[in-house]
Amino acid sequence: MSRHSSKAPTPTVRLRVERLVAGGDGLARADDGRVVFVPGALPGEVVDVQLVSSKRDFARGDVVQVVESSPERRAPPCSAWAKGCGGCDWQHADAPAQLAWKTEIVRESLRRVGRLPEAEVRAGGAVPPWGYRTSMRCSVDRSGRPSLRRARSHDDIPIEQCHVAHDRLSVLLGQIRVPGADELSLRVSAATGEATAWWQPLGLTASELPEGVTVGETASLVERVGGVSFRVSAPSFFQSGPAAAELLVGAVADLGAAALAEAGHVVDAYGGVGLFAATVVPAAARVTLVEGSPAACADARSNLVGRDASVVESTVEAWADAQSATIGADVVIADPARRGLGREAVAALAKLAVPVMVLVSCDPVALARDAQLLSGAGYRHDATTVLDLFPQTHHVEAVTRFVRFE
């Protein structure tokens, strides 16, 4: 700030951080009782914080200095992080501590938002802390280089490599150039070494493209999870990598347990390319996969060849509204987008009256909201397993079993 400015300097306060909250910020309390959210601070730390916004009930601030450091604080190894890259907002935290913090965030969200103070929440597994991503969606700078956004801004930070990316993907980041693109999606296969690239707007030509990369909406590769091979097209959603998919499949199978083993008909809602339908649904059971993406539906039909499977290209709400309890489904597996199921999808799925619903959530607050909605629709929260599929970031995955009231 200019010394000639008439605006008063933003105040700096010294705070002790209590815990981490959904979204990844540290939570502290000012002397006046207000909550202060502090990105980059860790539980137990004493930090000097410059307030950047202030409301009646809460404030936000940036760490100016760490006065008392957490034993879990680490020096981030990434040069892009040092330049302000917002891709890995927990890279300054020890990896083993991250799963414990994420588990507590999910537990607190269920307690405060879901009104489930006694909810059973347990820590599951975590993927390796580095090199786990086989797919990335990037912005593109003016010269066509893959980039990530600066934290809390739209500024591009070019990346020549990435510590959380699979080795093949990290090399690809430094080699591909697509001038004029707004967004670039890259994916590699840990199983086969194949690579795909897809960008928006369509019709642009890469100025630099490594050999062996298949390009465009029709590009696809093969990945393997749980001994099953999956075709994954470039526009289709897939997990951050096969290690993440393995953990997720294991958690869904564990929480589905006897209900899945005995099921005659399973509904795989938001089923994507068929990850759960092809792995946790018994081979003798019928499966109905509902998915809105045309590319993912095409992949799912390929991946479920030989199974008693129906792939329905539809929103879950529209499909479920057209069904009834007479559909005879025994289990619903639902893996919605970050916003969760929401009121309409909960109401529609509840009409199926299945005894067990297994919900995959990638946002703890969305999970808590869905838990409350499902309670009102006749389902009680039974157990939640928390997974760390995105180490070095605040993002968390949770798998929850809901059981229909007797």
PDB file of C-alpha atoms in Angstrom, residues 61-175:
ATOM      1  CA  GLY A  61      -7.018 -13.236   6.987  1.00  0.00           C
ATOM      2  CA  ASP A  62      -3.654 -14.221   5.534  1.00  0.00           C
ATOM      3  CA  VAL A  63      -0.727 -15.570   7.497  1.00  0.00           C
ATOM      4  CA  VAL A  64       2.012 -12.970   7.835  1.00  0.00           C
ATOM      5  CA  GLN A  65       4.205 -15.012  10.179  1.00  0.00           C
ATOM      6  CA  VAL A  66       4.069 -18.393  11.889  1.00  0.00           C
ATOM      7  CA  VAL A  67       5.009 -17.645  15.501  1.00  0.00           C
ATOM      8  CA  GLU A  68       4.575 -21.177  16.871  1.00  0.00           C
ATOM      9  CA  SER A  69       4.770 -23.868  14.214  1.00  0.00           C
ATOM     10  CA  SER A  70       2.878 -27.168  14.182  1.00  0.00           C
ATOM     11  CA  PRO A  71       5.037 -30.317  14.260  1.00  0.00           C
ATOM     12  CA  GLU A  72       3.059 -31.359  11.173  1.00  0.00           C
ATOM     13  CA  ARG A  73       4.270 -28.352   9.127  1.00  0.00           C
ATOM     14  CA  ARG A  74       6.576 -29.209   6.211  1.00  0.00           C
ATOM     15  CA  ALA A  75       8.481 -27.239   3.582  1.00  0.00           C
ATOM     16  CA  PRO A  76       6.578 -27.653   0.275  1.00  0.00           C
ATOM     17  CA  PRO A  77       8.841 -29.113  -2.448  1.00  0.00           C
ATOM     18  CA  CYS A  78       6.972 -27.559  -5.396  1.00  0.00           C
ATOM     19  CA  SER A  79       8.247 -24.437  -7.195  1.00  0.00           C
ATOM     20  CA  ALA A  80       4.746 -23.688  -8.538  1.00  0.00           C
ATOM     21  CA  TRP A  81       3.419 -23.705  -4.945  1.00  0.00           C
ATOM     22  CA  ALA A  82       6.044 -21.097  -4.070  1.00  0.00           C
ATOM     23  CA  LYS A  83       4.724 -18.943  -6.930  1.00  0.00           C
ATOM     24  CA  GLY A  84       1.196 -19.080  -5.523  1.00  0.00           C
ATOM     25  CA  CYS A  85      -0.314 -22.087  -7.322  1.00  0.00           C
ATOM     26  CA  GLY A  86      -3.607 -22.966  -5.652  1.00  0.00           C
ATOM     27  CA  GLY A  87      -3.679 -26.590  -6.778  1.00  0.00           C
ATOM     28  CA  CYS A  88      -2.181 -28.048  -3.591  1.00  0.00           C
ATOM     29  CA  ASP A  89      -3.335 -25.901  -0.690  1.00  0.00           C
ATOM     30  CA  TRP A  90      -2.166 -28.387   1.986  1.00  0.00           C
ATOM     31  CA  GLN A  91       1.304 -29.051   0.613  1.00  0.00           C
ATOM     32  CA  HIS A  92       2.783 -27.442   3.735  1.00  0.00           C
ATOM     33  CA  ALA A  93       1.245 -30.190   5.916  1.00  0.00           C
ATOM     34  CA  ASP A  94       2.634 -33.623   6.772  1.00  0.00           C
ATOM     35  CA  ALA A  95       0.839 -36.228   4.632  1.00  0.00           C
ATOM     36  CA  PRO A  96      -0.082 -38.707   7.426  1.00  0.00           C
ATOM     37  CA  ALA A  97      -1.792 -35.924   9.386  1.00  0.00           C
ATOM     38  CA  GLN A  98      -3.973 -34.929   6.444  1.00  0.00           C
ATOM     39  CA  LEU A  99      -6.266 -37.981   6.598  1.00  0.00           C
ATOM     40  CA  ALA A 100      -6.826 -37.479  10.333  1.00  0.00           C
ATOM     41  CA  TRP A 101      -7.760 -33.823   9.784  1.00  0.00           C
ATOM     42  CA  LYS A 102     -10.076 -34.689   6.900  1.00  0.00           C
ATOM     43  CA  THR A 103     -11.793 -37.321   9.013  1.00  0.00           C
ATOM     44  CA  GLU A 104     -12.409 -34.762  11.734  1.00  0.00           C
ATOM     45  CA  ILE A 105     -13.751 -32.251   9.188  1.00  0.00           C
ATOM     46  CA  VAL A 106     -16.282 -34.826   7.958  1.00  0.00           C
ATOM     47  CA  ARG A 107     -17.250 -35.690  11.533  1.00  0.00           C
ATOM     48  CA  GLU A 108     -17.713 -32.011  12.413  1.00  0.00           C
ATOM     49  CA  SER A 109     -19.769 -31.351   9.267  1.00  0.00           C
ATOM     50  CA  LEU A 110     -22.114 -34.229  10.113  1.00  0.00           C
ATOM     51  CA  ARG A 111     -22.403 -32.936  13.657  1.00  0.00           C
ATOM     52  CA  ARG A 112     -23.030 -29.272  12.865  1.00  0.00           C
ATOM     53  CA  VAL A 113     -24.795 -29.341   9.492  1.00  0.00           C
ATOM     54  CA  GLY A 114     -26.248 -32.851   9.459  1.00  0.00           C
ATOM     55  CA  ARG A 115     -27.260 -32.717  13.143  1.00  0.00           C
ATOM     56  CA  LEU A 116     -25.708 -36.145  13.720  1.00  0.00           C
ATOM     57  CA  PRO A 117     -23.521 -35.724  16.813  1.00  0.00           C
ATOM     58  CA  GLU A 118     -23.121 -39.473  17.284  1.00  0.00           C
ATOM     59  CA  ALA A 119     -22.433 -40.351  13.634  1.00  0.00           C
ATOM     60  CA  GLU A 120     -19.943 -43.181  13.165  1.00  0.00           C
ATOM     61  CA  VAL A 121     -17.090 -41.729  11.131  1.00  0.00           C
ATOM     62  CA  ARG A 122     -13.855 -43.621  10.619  1.00  0.00           C
ATOM     63  CA  ALA A 123     -10.629 -43.018   8.723  1.00  0.00           C
ATOM     64  CA  GLY A 124     -10.130 -45.300   5.739  1.00  0.00           C
ATOM     65  CA  GLY A 125      -7.056 -45.254   3.524  1.00  0.00           C
ATOM     66  CA  ALA A 126      -5.014 -42.745   1.547  1.00  0.00           C
ATOM     67  CA  VAL A 127      -3.312 -42.919  -1.813  1.00  0.00           C
ATOM     68  CA  PRO A 128       0.454 -42.267  -1.952  1.00  0.00           C
ATOM     69  CA  PRO A 129       1.188 -38.603  -1.157  1.00  0.00           C
ATOM     70  CA  TRP A 130       2.978 -37.912  -4.463  1.00  0.00           C
ATOM     71  CA  GLY A 131       2.610 -39.058  -8.061  1.00  0.00           C
ATOM     72  CA  TYR A 132      -0.957 -40.292  -7.674  1.00  0.00           C
ATOM     73  CA  ARG A 133      -2.811 -38.281 -10.323  1.00  0.00           C
ATOM     74  CA  THR A 134      -3.227 -39.780 -13.780  1.00  0.00           C
ATOM     75  CA  SER A 135      -5.588 -37.053 -14.981  1.00  0.00           C
ATOM     76  CA  MET A 136      -5.564 -33.276 -14.692  1.00  0.00           C
ATOM     77  CA  ARG A 137      -7.692 -30.425 -15.958  1.00  0.00           C
ATOM     78  CA  CYS A 138      -5.626 -27.310 -16.559  1.00  0.00           C
ATOM     79  CA  SER A 139      -6.028 -23.750 -17.670  1.00  0.00           C
ATOM     80  CA  VAL A 140      -3.778 -22.595 -20.520  1.00  0.00           C
ATOM     81  CA  ASP A 141      -1.598 -19.471 -20.610  1.00  0.00           C
ATOM     82  CA  ARG A 142      -1.163 -17.206 -23.646  1.00  0.00           C
ATOM     83  CA  SER A 143       1.646 -19.291 -25.100  1.00  0.00           C
ATOM     84  CA  GLY A 144      -0.402 -22.491 -24.821  1.00  0.00           C
ATOM     85  CA  ARG A 145       1.342 -23.952 -21.773  1.00  0.00           C
ATOM     86  CA  PRO A 146      -0.657 -26.030 -19.275  1.00  0.00           C
ATOM     87  CA  SER A 147      -1.224 -23.943 -16.165  1.00  0.00           C
ATOM     88  CA  LEU A 148      -2.945 -23.947 -12.805  1.00  0.00           C
ATOM     89  CA  ARG A 149      -4.666 -20.999 -11.185  1.00  0.00           C
ATOM     90  CA  ARG A 150      -3.086 -18.836  -8.548  1.00  0.00           C
ATOM     91  CA  ALA A 151      -4.887 -19.288  -5.236  1.00  0.00           C
ATOM     92  CA  ARG A 152      -8.085 -17.188  -5.117  1.00  0.00           C
ATOM     93  CA  SER A 153      -7.518 -15.697  -8.571  1.00  0.00           C
ATOM     94  CA  HIS A 154      -7.763 -16.441 -12.284  1.00  0.00           C
ATOM     95  CA  ASP A 155      -4.059 -15.799 -12.924  1.00  0.00           C
ATOM     96  CA  ASP A 156      -2.283 -18.623 -14.751  1.00  0.00           C
ATOM     97  CA  ILE A 157       0.843 -20.225 -13.301  1.00  0.00           C
ATOM     98  CA  PRO A 158       2.503 -22.402 -15.996  1.00  0.00           C
ATOM     99  CA  ILE A 159       3.596 -25.834 -14.793  1.00  0.00           C
ATOM    100  CA  GLU A 160       6.382 -27.817 -16.431  1.00  0.00           C
ATOM    101  CA  GLN A 161       5.902 -30.712 -14.005  1.00  0.00           C
ATOM    102  CA  CYS A 162       3.715 -31.559 -11.028  1.00  0.00           C
ATOM    103  CA  HIS A 163       4.666 -33.465  -7.887  1.00  0.00           C
ATOM    104  CA  VAL A 164       1.213 -35.026  -7.439  1.00  0.00           C
ATOM    105  CA  ALA A 165       1.053 -36.135 -11.083  1.00  0.00           C
ATOM    106  CA  HIS A 166       2.005 -39.610 -12.316  1.00  0.00           C
ATOM    107  CA  ASP A 167       5.464 -39.524 -13.928  1.00  0.00           C
ATOM    108  CA  ARG A 168       4.040 -39.944 -17.452  1.00  0.00           C
ATOM    109  CA  LEU A 169       1.540 -37.157 -16.864  1.00  0.00           C
ATOM    110  CA  SER A 170       4.141 -34.856 -15.325  1.00  0.00           C
ATOM    111  CA  VAL A 171       6.344 -35.224 -18.418  1.00  0.00           C
ATOM    112  CA  LEU A 172       3.362 -34.551 -20.684  1.00  0.00           C
ATOM    113  CA  LEU A 173       2.647 -31.274 -18.867  1.00  0.00           C
ATOM    114  CA  GLY A 174       6.057 -29.994 -19.904  1.00  0.00           C
ATOM    115  CA  GLN A 175       5.751 -31.060 -23.535  1.00  0.00           C
TER     116      GLN A 175
END
